[in-house]
Amino acid sequence: MTVDRIDSAASLRGTAVGSLTAALAIAAHGVAGGAVPGGAVAVQLVVLAATLGTVAATLTGAHRVPVLWGLLSTGQLLAHGVLSTAGHAHGAPGLAMFGAHVAAVSLGAGLIACGTRLSAAVSRVVRVMARVCRVAPGSTACVTARSADQPLHSALLLAVSVSHRGPPVRVAA
């Protein structure tokens, strides 16, 4: 029986892939002369980003650069398809635009992979430090003094608060 290790950076990686997909698609759309997407196109883009983020968080081996590159590239292609339904017109995508997308996707995949490794290293250090710094809980027994040469503070407060003045002994005629 093998025990699967939990990937502590999976949710961060998924968030980064989804966010980068949406941000890069909107930025490229704006550079090409399109407006900020709204309405149904924005919702479709959010669904696409969330789906890719979920795939990146659950896919085994998604911590490697080639897998991340494939996910981000797929996200760019699908986002371009979604944003092209918004009705903006631009010329045929040139070599410069393609190169910019490849560079951005490559840089993003590398940064996400580095972030995954850094998160794993920090998690290991925190786990080791938590194991080393574990302190046994102290005794919680309550110790009370049975006798003292001074009266208790509460007894003094009670004695001061009680009035020693009483009613008159007899009424003067």
PDB file of C-alpha atoms in Angstrom, residues 10-11 19 23 27 33 42 60 63-64 67 75 79 81 92 94 97 102 113 123 137 139-140 148 154 158 164-165 170:
ATOM      1  CA  ALA A  10      -1.474  22.458  -6.076  1.00  0.00           C
ATOM      2  CA  SER A  11      -4.079  25.078  -5.253  1.00  0.00           C
ATOM      3  CA  SER A  19      -5.172  33.889 -13.432  1.00  0.00           C
ATOM      4  CA  ALA A  23      -4.814  38.107 -17.696  1.00  0.00           C
ATOM      5  CA  ALA A  27      -3.955  41.875 -22.364  1.00  0.00           C
ATOM      6  CA  GLY A  33      -7.398  46.666 -30.467  1.00  0.00           C
ATOM      7  CA  ALA A  42     -16.342  37.646 -19.646  1.00  0.00           C
ATOM      8  CA  THR A  60      -0.357  14.753 -11.691  1.00  0.00           C
ATOM      9  CA  HIS A  63       4.505  20.920 -11.528  1.00  0.00           C
ATOM     10  CA  ARG A  64       6.755  20.360 -14.559  1.00  0.00           C
ATOM     11  CA  VAL A  67       2.950  20.347 -18.683  1.00  0.00           C
ATOM     12  CA  GLY A  75      -5.631  28.291 -22.414  1.00  0.00           C
ATOM     13  CA  ALA A  79      -9.274  32.184 -24.808  1.00  0.00           C
ATOM     14  CA  GLY A  81     -11.493  31.535 -29.559  1.00  0.00           C
ATOM     15  CA  ALA A  92      -4.159  38.210 -39.294  1.00  0.00           C
ATOM     16  CA  GLY A  94       1.473  38.230 -37.156  1.00  0.00           C
ATOM     17  CA  MET A  97       2.017  38.405 -31.797  1.00  0.00           C
ATOM     18  CA  VAL A 102       5.036  32.010 -26.835  1.00  0.00           C
ATOM     19  CA  ALA A 113       7.163  25.881 -11.807  1.00  0.00           C
ATOM     20  CA  SER A 123       6.619  23.802   3.389  1.00  0.00           C
ATOM     21  CA  PRO A 137       2.271  20.946  27.544  1.00  0.00           C
ATOM     22  CA  SER A 139       1.086  20.971  34.186  1.00  0.00           C
ATOM     23  CA  THR A 140      -2.317  22.570  34.570  1.00  0.00           C
ATOM     24  CA  ALA A 148      -1.210  31.888  55.380  1.00  0.00           C
ATOM     25  CA  SER A 154     -11.091  38.843  49.379  1.00  0.00           C
ATOM     26  CA  LEU A 158     -15.512  41.748  52.571  1.00  0.00           C
ATOM     27  CA  HIS A 164     -20.398  48.107  61.607  1.00  0.00           C
ATOM     28  CA  ARG A 165     -22.964  50.797  62.341  1.00  0.00           C
ATOM     29  CA  ARG A 170     -32.864  53.251  72.642  1.00  0.00           C
TER      30      ARG A 170
END
